Short mmCIF file of N, CA and C and ligand atoms in Angstrom, two decimals:
data_model
loop_
_atom_site.label_atom_id
_atom_site.label_comp_id
_atom_site.label_asym_id
_atom_site.label_seq_id
_atom_site.Cartn_x
_atom_site.Cartn_y
_atom_site.Cartn_z
N MET P 9 -187.48 157.83 53.20
CA MET P 9 -188.49 157.89 53.78
C MET P 9 -188.50 158.83 54.78
N ASP P 10 -189.83 159.60 55.16
CA ASP P 10 -189.76 160.59 56.86
C ASP P 10 -191.35 159.88 57.20
N ALA P 11 -191.32 160.45 58.53
CA ALA P 11 -192.66 159.67 59.41
C ALA P 11 -193.63 159.91 58.53
N PRO P 12 -193.86 161.00 57.84
CA PRO P 12 -195.58 162.04 57.41
C PRO P 12 -195.51 160.68 56.32
N ASP P 13 -194.52 160.36 55.77
CA ASP P 13 -195.07 159.21 54.35
C ASP P 13 -195.69 158.02 54.84
N ILE P 14 -196.08 157.79 56.85
CA ILE P 14 -196.21 156.89 56.38
C ILE P 14 -196.86 156.59 57.94
N SER P 15 -197.46 158.05 58.20
CA SER P 15 -198.22 158.34 59.53
C SER P 15 -199.14 157.10 60.06
N ALA P 16 -200.05 156.61 59.47
CA ALA P 16 -201.15 155.62 59.80
C ALA P 16 -200.03 154.39 60.55
N ASP P 17 -199.12 154.02 60.33
CA ASP P 17 -198.22 153.13 60.77
C ASP P 17 -197.13 153.35 62.09
N LEU P 18 -197.59 154.42 62.30
CA LEU P 18 -197.10 154.85 63.49
C LEU P 18 -197.59 155.46 64.67
N THR P 19 -197.44 154.91 66.00
CA THR P 19 -198.23 155.79 66.88
C THR P 19 -197.20 157.23 67.28
N GLU P 20 -196.71 157.09 67.12
CA GLU P 20 -195.66 158.72 67.66
C GLU P 20 -194.38 158.52 67.15
N VAL P 21 -193.87 159.62 66.89
CA VAL P 21 -192.40 159.97 66.39
C VAL P 21 -191.81 160.18 67.71
N LEU P 22 -190.55 158.98 68.17
CA LEU P 22 -190.04 159.36 69.06
C LEU P 22 -188.42 160.35 68.75
N TYR P 23 -187.72 160.24 67.88
CA TYR P 23 -186.77 161.34 67.85
C TYR P 23 -187.16 161.59 65.70
N SER P 24 -186.81 162.63 65.31
CA SER P 24 -186.66 163.00 63.45
C SER P 24 -185.13 162.93 63.51
N SER P 25 -185.15 162.15 62.06
CA SER P 25 -183.76 162.35 61.81
C SER P 25 -182.78 163.80 62.21
N ASP P 26 -183.19 164.75 62.32
CA ASP P 26 -181.98 165.85 62.71
C ASP P 26 -181.94 165.65 64.14
N GLN P 27 -182.77 165.27 65.44
CA GLN P 27 -182.13 164.89 66.46
C GLN P 27 -181.48 164.14 66.27
N ILE P 28 -181.04 162.62 65.80
CA ILE P 28 -180.48 161.78 65.88
C ILE P 28 -179.36 162.35 65.33
N SER P 29 -179.23 162.73 64.30
CA SER P 29 -177.99 163.35 63.65
C SER P 29 -177.31 164.16 64.76
N ALA P 30 -177.83 165.01 65.53
CA ALA P 30 -177.68 165.99 66.50
C ALA P 30 -176.55 165.10 67.59
N ARG P 31 -177.24 164.19 68.03
CA ARG P 31 -176.72 163.13 69.00
C ARG P 31 -175.60 162.76 68.82
N LEU P 32 -175.64 162.00 67.35
CA LEU P 32 -174.40 161.68 66.71
C LEU P 32 -173.64 162.84 66.63
N ASP P 33 -173.82 163.70 66.44
CA ASP P 33 -172.13 164.62 66.27
C ASP P 33 -171.71 164.70 67.94
N GLU P 34 -172.44 164.42 68.77
CA GLU P 34 -172.15 164.57 70.51
C GLU P 34 -171.63 163.34 70.27
N ILE P 35 -172.06 162.41 70.05
CA ILE P 35 -171.06 160.94 70.82
C ILE P 35 -170.37 160.88 69.45
N ALA P 36 -169.46 160.94 68.35
CA ALA P 36 -168.80 161.43 67.46
C ALA P 36 -167.54 162.17 67.90
N ALA P 37 -167.81 163.42 68.89
CA ALA P 37 -166.79 164.31 69.27
C ALA P 37 -166.36 163.64 70.69
N GLN P 38 -167.06 162.62 71.61
CA GLN P 38 -166.49 161.71 72.62
C GLN P 38 -165.38 160.54 72.08
N ILE P 39 -166.23 160.35 71.27
CA ILE P 39 -164.99 159.15 70.38
C ILE P 39 -164.04 159.40 69.89
N ASP P 40 -163.98 160.31 69.34
CA ASP P 40 -162.71 160.95 68.75
C ASP P 40 -161.88 161.34 69.65
N ALA P 41 -162.23 161.73 70.94
CA ALA P 41 -161.87 162.53 72.10
C ALA P 41 -160.77 161.36 72.82
N ASP P 42 -162.01 160.18 72.73
CA ASP P 42 -161.30 159.13 73.81
C ASP P 42 -160.52 157.86 73.13
N TYR P 43 -160.78 158.36 71.60
CA TYR P 43 -159.37 157.27 70.78
C TYR P 43 -158.46 157.63 70.53
N ALA P 44 -158.50 159.41 70.78
CA ALA P 44 -156.88 160.04 70.18
C ALA P 44 -155.79 159.07 70.12
N GLY P 45 -155.33 158.82 68.51
CA GLY P 45 -153.85 158.27 68.98
C GLY P 45 -154.23 156.79 68.46
N LYS P 46 -155.33 156.01 68.79
CA LYS P 46 -155.47 154.72 68.42
C LYS P 46 -155.86 154.78 67.43
N ASP P 47 -155.52 153.47 66.38
CA ASP P 47 -156.58 153.15 65.32
C ASP P 47 -157.63 152.11 65.56
N LEU P 48 -158.69 152.58 65.43
CA LEU P 48 -160.16 152.23 65.66
C LEU P 48 -160.86 151.50 64.76
N LEU P 49 -161.41 150.15 64.95
CA LEU P 49 -162.08 149.64 64.58
C LEU P 49 -163.62 149.11 64.95
N LEU P 50 -164.34 149.75 63.45
CA LEU P 50 -165.62 149.72 63.90
C LEU P 50 -166.54 148.80 64.02
N ILE P 51 -167.12 148.18 64.25
CA ILE P 51 -167.78 146.78 64.08
C ILE P 51 -169.14 146.61 64.37
N GLY P 52 -169.65 146.70 63.23
CA GLY P 52 -171.18 146.78 62.75
C GLY P 52 -172.01 145.79 62.55
N VAL P 53 -173.26 145.63 63.72
CA VAL P 53 -173.73 144.36 63.24
C VAL P 53 -174.66 144.67 62.31
N LEU P 54 -175.11 143.79 61.34
CA LEU P 54 -175.78 143.98 60.60
C LEU P 54 -177.53 143.46 60.96
N ASN P 55 -178.91 143.59 60.13
CA ASN P 55 -178.75 144.55 59.24
C ASN P 55 -179.26 146.08 59.78
N GLY P 56 -179.05 145.77 61.06
CA GLY P 56 -179.74 147.03 61.90
C GLY P 56 -178.95 148.63 62.04
N ALA P 57 -177.59 148.13 62.37
CA ALA P 57 -176.66 149.17 62.28
C ALA P 57 -176.31 149.96 61.03
N VAL P 58 -176.70 149.17 59.89
CA VAL P 58 -176.23 150.24 58.94
C VAL P 58 -175.90 151.68 58.91
N MET P 59 -177.26 152.02 59.40
CA MET P 59 -177.79 153.64 59.19
C MET P 59 -177.03 154.16 60.05
N VAL P 60 -176.83 153.83 61.52
CA VAL P 60 -175.85 154.21 62.72
C VAL P 60 -174.42 154.93 62.00
N MET P 61 -174.51 153.08 61.59
CA MET P 61 -172.45 152.88 61.34
C MET P 61 -172.39 154.12 59.99
N ALA P 62 -173.05 154.42 59.71
CA ALA P 62 -172.67 154.93 58.13
C ALA P 62 -172.94 156.40 58.36
N ASP P 63 -173.59 156.70 59.13
CA ASP P 63 -173.96 158.50 60.05
C ASP P 63 -173.03 158.56 60.73
N LEU P 64 -172.18 157.69 61.91
CA LEU P 64 -171.76 157.59 62.98
C LEU P 64 -169.96 157.98 62.44
N SER P 65 -169.82 156.80 61.09
CA SER P 65 -168.67 157.00 60.88
C SER P 65 -168.01 158.03 60.60
N ARG P 66 -168.75 158.72 59.66
CA ARG P 66 -168.35 159.96 58.63
C ARG P 66 -168.69 161.36 59.85
N LYS P 67 -168.87 161.18 60.94
CA LYS P 67 -169.19 162.15 61.55
C LYS P 67 -167.16 162.14 62.32
N LEU P 68 -166.83 160.95 62.17
CA LEU P 68 -165.62 160.90 63.09
C LEU P 68 -164.40 162.12 62.67
N LYS P 69 -163.85 162.36 63.08
CA LYS P 69 -162.66 163.31 62.46
C LYS P 69 -161.72 162.49 62.49
N THR P 70 -161.79 161.49 63.06
CA THR P 70 -159.89 160.66 63.33
C THR P 70 -160.29 159.22 61.89
N HIS P 71 -159.38 158.63 61.64
CA HIS P 71 -159.55 157.00 61.18
C HIS P 71 -160.58 156.05 61.41
N ALA P 72 -161.64 155.59 60.81
CA ALA P 72 -161.97 154.06 61.83
C ALA P 72 -162.12 153.20 60.60
N ALA P 73 -161.80 151.72 60.68
CA ALA P 73 -162.10 151.07 59.82
C ALA P 73 -162.95 150.08 59.96
N MET P 74 -163.87 149.26 59.52
CA MET P 74 -164.88 149.05 59.68
C MET P 74 -165.48 147.28 58.96
N ASP P 75 -165.72 146.88 59.82
CA ASP P 75 -166.25 145.32 59.88
C ASP P 75 -167.44 144.91 59.98
N TRP P 76 -168.13 144.11 59.70
CA TRP P 76 -169.39 143.86 59.62
C TRP P 76 -169.95 142.41 59.82
N MET P 77 -170.30 141.99 61.28
CA MET P 77 -170.93 140.76 61.85
C MET P 77 -172.50 140.65 61.37
N ALA P 78 -173.20 139.12 61.11
CA ALA P 78 -174.74 139.39 60.94
C ALA P 78 -175.04 138.39 61.95
N ILE P 79 -176.13 138.37 63.13
CA ILE P 79 -175.91 138.10 63.62
C ILE P 79 -177.95 137.36 63.79
N SER P 80 -178.23 136.20 64.44
CA SER P 80 -179.98 136.24 64.13
C SER P 80 -180.20 136.80 65.17
N SER P 81 -181.49 137.19 65.25
CA SER P 81 -182.34 138.01 65.90
C SER P 81 -184.01 137.79 65.97
N TYR P 82 -184.31 139.26 65.84
CA TYR P 82 -186.41 138.70 65.93
C TYR P 82 -186.79 137.95 64.78
N GLY P 83 -186.33 137.76 63.30
CA GLY P 83 -186.75 137.47 62.47
C GLY P 83 -187.95 138.27 62.31
N ALA P 84 -189.11 138.15 61.82
CA ALA P 84 -190.75 138.81 61.50
C ALA P 84 -191.35 139.14 63.08
N GLY P 85 -190.55 138.82 63.95
CA GLY P 85 -191.73 138.88 65.12
C GLY P 85 -191.16 140.16 65.91
N THR P 86 -191.68 140.67 66.88
CA THR P 86 -191.48 141.68 67.68
C THR P 86 -190.94 141.59 69.17
N LYS P 87 -190.61 140.51 69.36
CA LYS P 87 -190.11 139.43 70.85
C LYS P 87 -188.59 139.34 70.98
N SER P 88 -187.93 139.48 71.43
CA SER P 88 -186.45 138.82 71.47
C SER P 88 -186.95 137.44 71.68
N SER P 89 -186.01 136.55 70.88
CA SER P 89 -185.81 135.12 71.17
C SER P 89 -184.77 135.31 72.27
N GLY P 90 -183.80 135.18 72.35
CA GLY P 90 -182.39 135.25 73.33
C GLY P 90 -181.70 134.12 72.28
N VAL P 91 -182.09 133.82 71.14
CA VAL P 91 -180.92 132.63 70.48
C VAL P 91 -180.40 133.46 69.67
N VAL P 92 -179.30 133.20 69.69
CA VAL P 92 -178.00 133.71 68.83
C VAL P 92 -176.93 133.35 68.23
N ARG P 93 -176.98 133.52 66.64
CA ARG P 93 -176.55 132.28 65.92
C ARG P 93 -175.42 133.94 65.50
N ILE P 94 -174.49 132.92 64.32
CA ILE P 94 -173.36 133.93 63.91
C ILE P 94 -174.01 133.60 62.42
N LEU P 95 -174.65 134.46 61.56
CA LEU P 95 -174.51 133.91 60.19
C LEU P 95 -173.57 134.84 59.38
N LYS P 96 -172.96 136.01 59.72
CA LYS P 96 -171.61 135.97 59.35
C LYS P 96 -170.73 136.48 59.94
N ASP P 97 -169.29 136.26 60.06
CA ASP P 97 -168.62 136.65 60.94
C ASP P 97 -167.58 137.96 60.34
N LEU P 98 -166.52 138.17 61.18
CA LEU P 98 -165.65 138.95 60.64
C LEU P 98 -164.75 138.41 59.95
N SER P 99 -164.50 139.23 58.96
CA SER P 99 -163.04 139.39 58.09
C SER P 99 -161.94 139.60 59.01
N THR P 100 -162.21 140.32 59.97
CA THR P 100 -160.59 141.31 60.57
C THR P 100 -160.24 139.85 61.30
N ASP P 101 -158.85 140.23 61.87
CA ASP P 101 -158.39 139.63 62.99
C ASP P 101 -158.68 140.46 63.83
N LEU P 102 -158.95 140.64 65.16
CA LEU P 102 -159.51 141.55 66.35
C LEU P 102 -158.16 141.17 67.08
N THR P 103 -156.60 141.15 67.15
CA THR P 103 -155.55 140.85 68.06
C THR P 103 -154.92 142.28 68.04
N GLY P 104 -154.97 142.72 69.22
CA GLY P 104 -154.65 144.28 69.74
C GLY P 104 -154.95 145.27 69.03
N ARG P 105 -156.25 144.94 68.48
CA ARG P 105 -157.19 146.09 68.08
C ARG P 105 -158.35 147.31 69.00
N HIS P 106 -158.64 148.49 68.72
CA HIS P 106 -159.27 149.02 69.46
C HIS P 106 -160.92 148.77 68.90
N VAL P 107 -161.51 148.04 69.35
CA VAL P 107 -163.29 147.40 68.64
C VAL P 107 -163.92 148.33 69.54
N LEU P 108 -164.86 148.95 69.03
CA LEU P 108 -165.53 149.76 68.71
C LEU P 108 -166.98 149.14 68.63
N VAL P 109 -168.18 148.40 68.94
CA VAL P 109 -169.11 147.78 68.65
C VAL P 109 -170.29 148.81 68.08
N VAL P 110 -170.80 149.11 67.07
CA VAL P 110 -171.64 149.58 66.35
C VAL P 110 -173.17 148.67 66.67
N GLU P 111 -173.67 149.57 67.05
CA GLU P 111 -175.27 148.80 67.76
C GLU P 111 -176.51 149.85 67.49
N ASP P 112 -177.59 149.02 66.91
CA ASP P 112 -178.76 149.77 66.40
C ASP P 112 -179.53 150.16 67.87
N ILE P 113 -179.94 148.98 68.76
CA ILE P 113 -180.74 149.04 69.92
C ILE P 113 -180.37 148.12 70.79
N ILE P 114 -180.47 148.07 71.89
CA ILE P 114 -180.62 147.11 72.84
C ILE P 114 -181.49 147.21 73.49
N ASP P 115 -182.28 145.77 73.77
CA ASP P 115 -183.61 145.68 74.27
C ASP P 115 -183.19 144.67 74.99
N THR P 116 -183.45 143.35 74.98
CA THR P 116 -182.98 143.13 76.25
C THR P 116 -181.73 142.77 76.79
N GLY P 117 -180.83 142.68 76.26
CA GLY P 117 -179.15 142.76 75.84
C GLY P 117 -178.38 141.03 75.50
N LEU P 118 -179.62 140.23 75.53
CA LEU P 118 -179.29 138.85 75.18
C LEU P 118 -178.45 138.44 74.22
N THR P 119 -178.37 139.78 73.13
CA THR P 119 -177.91 139.29 71.77
C THR P 119 -176.60 139.98 71.99
N LEU P 120 -176.44 141.22 72.34
CA LEU P 120 -175.22 141.82 73.00
C LEU P 120 -174.21 140.99 73.84
N ALA P 121 -174.62 141.18 75.01
CA ALA P 121 -173.70 140.34 76.04
C ALA P 121 -173.10 139.19 75.42
N TYR P 122 -174.37 137.85 74.52
CA TYR P 122 -173.04 136.88 73.75
C TYR P 122 -172.23 137.43 72.41
N LEU P 123 -172.39 138.49 72.41
CA LEU P 123 -171.53 139.18 70.98
C LEU P 123 -170.15 140.03 71.73
N MET P 124 -170.40 140.53 72.76
CA MET P 124 -169.86 141.06 73.53
C MET P 124 -168.38 139.86 74.02
N GLN P 125 -169.01 139.03 74.23
CA GLN P 125 -168.26 137.82 74.86
C GLN P 125 -167.40 137.25 74.18
N ASN P 126 -168.10 136.65 73.04
CA ASN P 126 -167.41 136.40 72.08
C ASN P 126 -166.10 137.09 71.42
N LEU P 127 -166.73 138.39 71.19
CA LEU P 127 -165.27 139.30 70.69
C LEU P 127 -164.66 139.20 71.66
N ALA P 128 -164.46 139.45 72.73
CA ALA P 128 -163.05 139.90 73.70
C ALA P 128 -162.39 138.88 74.15
N GLY P 129 -163.56 137.62 73.41
CA GLY P 129 -162.24 136.21 73.45
C GLY P 129 -161.67 136.30 72.63
N ARG P 130 -161.52 137.20 71.46
CA ARG P 130 -160.37 137.16 70.29
C ARG P 130 -159.46 138.03 70.53
N GLY P 131 -158.62 138.52 71.43
CA GLY P 131 -157.65 138.97 71.91
C GLY P 131 -157.50 140.82 71.38
N PRO P 132 -158.43 141.41 71.52
CA PRO P 132 -158.60 142.74 70.97
C PRO P 132 -157.76 143.61 72.63
N ALA P 133 -157.15 144.96 71.75
CA ALA P 133 -156.43 145.91 72.96
C ALA P 133 -157.68 146.16 73.35
N SER P 134 -158.82 146.57 73.27
CA SER P 134 -159.68 147.10 74.25
C SER P 134 -161.21 146.62 73.17
N ILE P 135 -161.91 146.97 74.08
CA ILE P 135 -163.49 146.58 73.08
C ILE P 135 -164.55 147.20 74.10
N ALA P 136 -165.21 148.31 73.25
CA ALA P 136 -166.45 149.21 73.89
C ALA P 136 -167.40 148.92 73.00
N LEU P 137 -168.78 149.77 73.33
CA LEU P 137 -170.15 149.12 72.71
C LEU P 137 -170.74 150.81 72.11
N MET P 138 -171.11 150.57 70.89
CA MET P 138 -172.22 152.24 71.23
C MET P 138 -172.86 151.80 70.53
N ALA P 139 -174.36 151.82 71.13
CA ALA P 139 -175.85 151.28 71.31
C ALA P 139 -176.64 152.75 70.44
N MET P 140 -177.46 153.27 69.58
CA MET P 140 -177.98 154.35 68.86
C MET P 140 -179.06 154.24 69.83
N PHE P 141 -180.05 153.43 70.18
CA PHE P 141 -180.97 153.67 71.12
C PHE P 141 -181.01 152.26 72.04
N ARG P 142 -181.89 152.54 73.43
CA ARG P 142 -181.14 151.43 74.35
C ARG P 142 -182.96 151.31 75.07
N LYS P 143 -183.21 150.04 75.36
CA LYS P 143 -184.58 150.38 76.08
C LYS P 143 -184.28 149.86 77.65
N PRO P 144 -184.08 150.70 78.90
CA PRO P 144 -183.24 150.73 80.10
C PRO P 144 -184.65 149.39 80.57
N LEU P 145 -186.45 149.51 80.19
CA LEU P 145 -187.02 148.69 81.16
C LEU P 145 -186.95 147.40 80.67
N ALA P 146 -186.49 146.92 79.11
CA ALA P 146 -186.23 145.46 78.83
C ALA P 146 -185.42 144.87 79.22
N MET P 147 -184.54 145.55 79.69
CA MET P 147 -183.11 144.47 79.89
C MET P 147 -183.58 143.60 80.74
N LYS P 148 -182.35 142.28 80.12
CA LYS P 148 -182.83 141.36 81.11
C LYS P 148 -181.42 140.45 81.64
N THR P 149 -180.45 141.29 80.93
CA THR P 149 -179.03 140.99 81.36
C THR P 149 -178.03 142.18 81.10
N PRO P 150 -177.05 142.31 81.81
CA PRO P 150 -176.52 143.87 82.37
C PRO P 150 -175.12 143.51 81.04
N VAL P 151 -175.46 145.19 80.38
CA VAL P 151 -174.78 145.41 78.98
C VAL P 151 -174.10 146.26 79.20
N ASP P 152 -172.82 146.38 79.09
CA ASP P 152 -171.98 148.26 79.79
C ASP P 152 -171.42 147.84 78.45
N VAL P 153 -172.48 149.50 78.19
CA VAL P 153 -172.80 150.29 77.11
C VAL P 153 -171.54 151.90 77.07
N ALA P 154 -170.82 152.23 76.33
CA ALA P 154 -169.94 153.26 76.57
C ALA P 154 -170.33 154.85 75.87
N TYR P 155 -171.32 154.27 74.91
CA TYR P 155 -172.20 155.49 74.20
C TYR P 155 -173.60 155.02 74.13
N VAL P 156 -174.11 155.27 74.53
CA VAL P 156 -175.72 155.47 74.27
C VAL P 156 -176.58 156.90 73.43
N GLY P 157 -177.24 156.53 72.58
CA GLY P 157 -177.75 157.83 71.80
C GLY P 157 -179.05 158.37 72.55
N PHE P 158 -180.05 157.26 72.76
CA PHE P 158 -181.31 158.05 73.36
C PHE P 158 -182.01 156.53 73.80
N ASP P 159 -182.21 156.94 75.66
CA ASP P 159 -183.11 155.49 75.90
C ASP P 159 -184.17 156.21 75.73
N ILE P 160 -185.08 155.01 75.32
CA ILE P 160 -186.87 154.86 74.77
C ILE P 160 -187.34 153.73 75.79
N PRO P 161 -188.67 154.01 75.63
CA PRO P 161 -189.43 153.41 76.01
C PRO P 161 -189.55 151.67 75.61
N ASN P 162 -190.33 151.15 76.43
CA ASN P 162 -190.31 149.26 75.78
C ASN P 162 -191.78 149.19 74.87
N ASP P 163 -190.90 149.71 74.18
CA ASP P 163 -192.20 149.45 72.46
C ASP P 163 -191.35 149.17 71.25
N PHE P 164 -192.29 148.83 70.75
CA PHE P 164 -191.70 148.42 69.51
C PHE P 164 -191.27 149.23 68.08
N VAL P 165 -190.18 149.59 68.29
CA VAL P 165 -190.16 150.56 67.22
C VAL P 165 -189.02 150.00 65.68
N VAL P 166 -189.22 151.18 64.86
CA VAL P 166 -188.84 151.00 63.71
C VAL P 166 -188.31 152.30 63.02
N GLY P 167 -187.64 152.35 61.99
CA GLY P 167 -186.99 153.26 61.51
C GLY P 167 -185.51 153.19 61.88
N TYR P 168 -184.75 154.44 60.90
CA TYR P 168 -183.21 154.29 61.48
C TYR P 168 -182.56 152.91 61.39
N GLY P 169 -182.81 152.26 60.50
CA GLY P 169 -182.24 150.77 60.89
C GLY P 169 -183.44 149.84 61.06
N LEU P 170 -184.04 150.15 61.65
CA LEU P 170 -184.73 149.08 62.62
C LEU P 170 -185.93 148.64 61.63
N ASP P 171 -185.66 147.47 61.20
CA ASP P 171 -187.20 147.37 60.50
C ASP P 171 -188.30 146.25 61.46
N TYR P 172 -189.64 145.99 60.69
CA TYR P 172 -190.71 145.11 60.74
C TYR P 172 -190.97 144.43 59.90
N ALA P 173 -190.48 143.00 59.82
CA ALA P 173 -190.41 141.73 58.50
C ALA P 173 -189.86 143.17 57.32
N GLY P 174 -188.73 143.60 57.61
CA GLY P 174 -187.90 144.18 56.52
C GLY P 174 -188.43 145.35 55.99
N ARG P 175 -189.53 145.90 56.27
CA ARG P 175 -189.81 147.25 56.07
C ARG P 175 -189.66 147.73 57.03
N TYR P 176 -189.39 149.63 56.52
CA TYR P 176 -189.53 150.39 57.73
C TYR P 176 -187.76 150.86 58.17
N ARG P 177 -186.80 150.03 57.09
CA ARG P 177 -185.58 150.53 57.94
C ARG P 177 -184.77 151.75 57.07
N ASN P 178 -185.68 152.05 55.84
CA ASN P 178 -184.80 153.23 55.35
C ASN P 178 -186.35 154.24 55.86
N LEU P 179 -186.88 154.29 56.85
CA LEU P 179 -187.53 155.29 57.48
C LEU P 179 -186.62 156.21 58.31
N ALA P 180 -186.35 157.65 58.15
CA ALA P 180 -185.68 158.57 58.92
C ALA P 180 -185.50 159.01 59.94
N ASP P 181 -186.58 158.48 60.33
CA ASP P 181 -187.05 159.07 62.01
C ASP P 181 -187.13 157.83 62.72
N LEU P 182 -187.17 157.85 64.15
CA LEU P 182 -187.60 156.59 64.42
C LEU P 182 -189.34 156.71 65.04
N GLY P 183 -189.36 155.49 65.40
CA GLY P 183 -190.94 155.62 65.40
C GLY P 183 -191.62 155.03 66.25
N ILE P 184 -192.61 154.64 67.32
CA ILE P 184 -193.30 153.60 67.34
C ILE P 184 -194.48 152.85 66.49
N LEU P 185 -194.12 151.16 65.78
CA LEU P 185 -194.92 151.01 65.02
C LEU P 185 -196.40 150.83 65.71
N ALA P 186 -197.50 150.96 65.03
CA ALA P 186 -198.88 150.84 65.39
C ALA P 186 -198.88 149.37 65.75
N PRO P 187 -199.84 148.95 66.73
CA PRO P 187 -199.82 147.36 67.34
C PRO P 187 -200.61 146.43 66.02
N ARG P 188 -201.57 147.68 65.28
CA ARG P 188 -202.70 147.13 63.95
C ARG P 188 -201.65 146.33 62.85
N VAL P 189 -200.47 147.01 63.00
CA VAL P 189 -199.63 146.59 62.11
C VAL P 189 -198.96 145.50 62.02
N TYR P 190 -198.69 144.50 63.63
CA TYR P 190 -198.61 143.48 63.31
C TYR P 190 -199.41 142.28 64.65
N SER P 191 -200.41 143.14 64.63
CA SER P 191 -201.57 142.29 65.28
C SER P 191 -202.46 141.31 64.68
P1 LIG N 23 -181.75 142.23 72.27
O1 LIG N 23 -180.92 140.98 72.53
O2 LIG N 23 -181.42 143.28 72.76
O3 LIG N 23 -183.12 142.08 72.80
O4 LIG N 23 -182.50 142.74 70.97
C1 LIG N 23 -181.80 142.63 70.20
C2 LIG N 23 -182.06 143.19 68.47
O5 LIG N 23 -183.37 142.88 68.38
C3 LIG N 23 -181.56 144.09 68.21
O6 LIG N 23 -180.76 143.94 67.38
C4 LIG N 23 -182.94 144.47 67.00
O7 LIG N 23 -182.31 143.83 65.66
C5 LIG N 23 -184.28 143.99 67.34
N1 LIG N 23 -185.15 144.63 67.93
C6 LIG N 23 -185.12 144.70 69.42
N2 LIG N 23 -186.21 145.81 69.77
C7 LIG N 23 -186.52 146.53 68.93
C8 LIG N 23 -187.57 147.03 68.31
O8 LIG N 23 -188.10 147.90 69.22
N3 LIG N 23 -187.67 147.58 66.86
C9 LIG N 23 -187.18 146.26 66.02
N4 LIG N 23 -187.49 146.52 64.60
N5 LIG N 23 -186.28 145.69 66.57
C10 LIG N 23 -185.58 145.60 67.69
#
């Protein structure tokens, strides 16, 4: 679905699917250059990173293996709990691998700070992070991000893989959810 299909549920469209795709072209070119000659493993964080993983991986000109993790996040609410639980672990041994974690959004950074530390302890040759969206004003802990799609305001957003109570993940654009939907 596109933003006009649910326009009453959004207060603003922040980035259209075309803008997201164009930015991913740039990031993919950068990743291709940075990892030239290296065997890259992309790790996606379920469920939100499904869209960015699918799009970014197909824009790369080099081989990239993929694996997935699921960790706890908001549930049906709109505030970060800071509680992190691994719901599904990787099936790949990270020893000696060049790992790039692919995330949908960094809000407080609490989830990723935990995740990056956990993965770094598994012996990868290198580990870096790519996030499609980041809320600089919401960050509570510093997270080292190698590639960022867009910095966005400190609002609750949906679309491009990001849900509210299981909905809006299949919205192609990124928009600010109207407060009346969750209040
Ligand atoms: P953090 O730990 O950085 O606060 O949040 C991490 C997770 O919270 C993200 O991976 C995402 O699942 C969820 N999240 C954070 N901000 C938003 C938002 O604005 N909209 C949605 N739908 N999810 C968010």
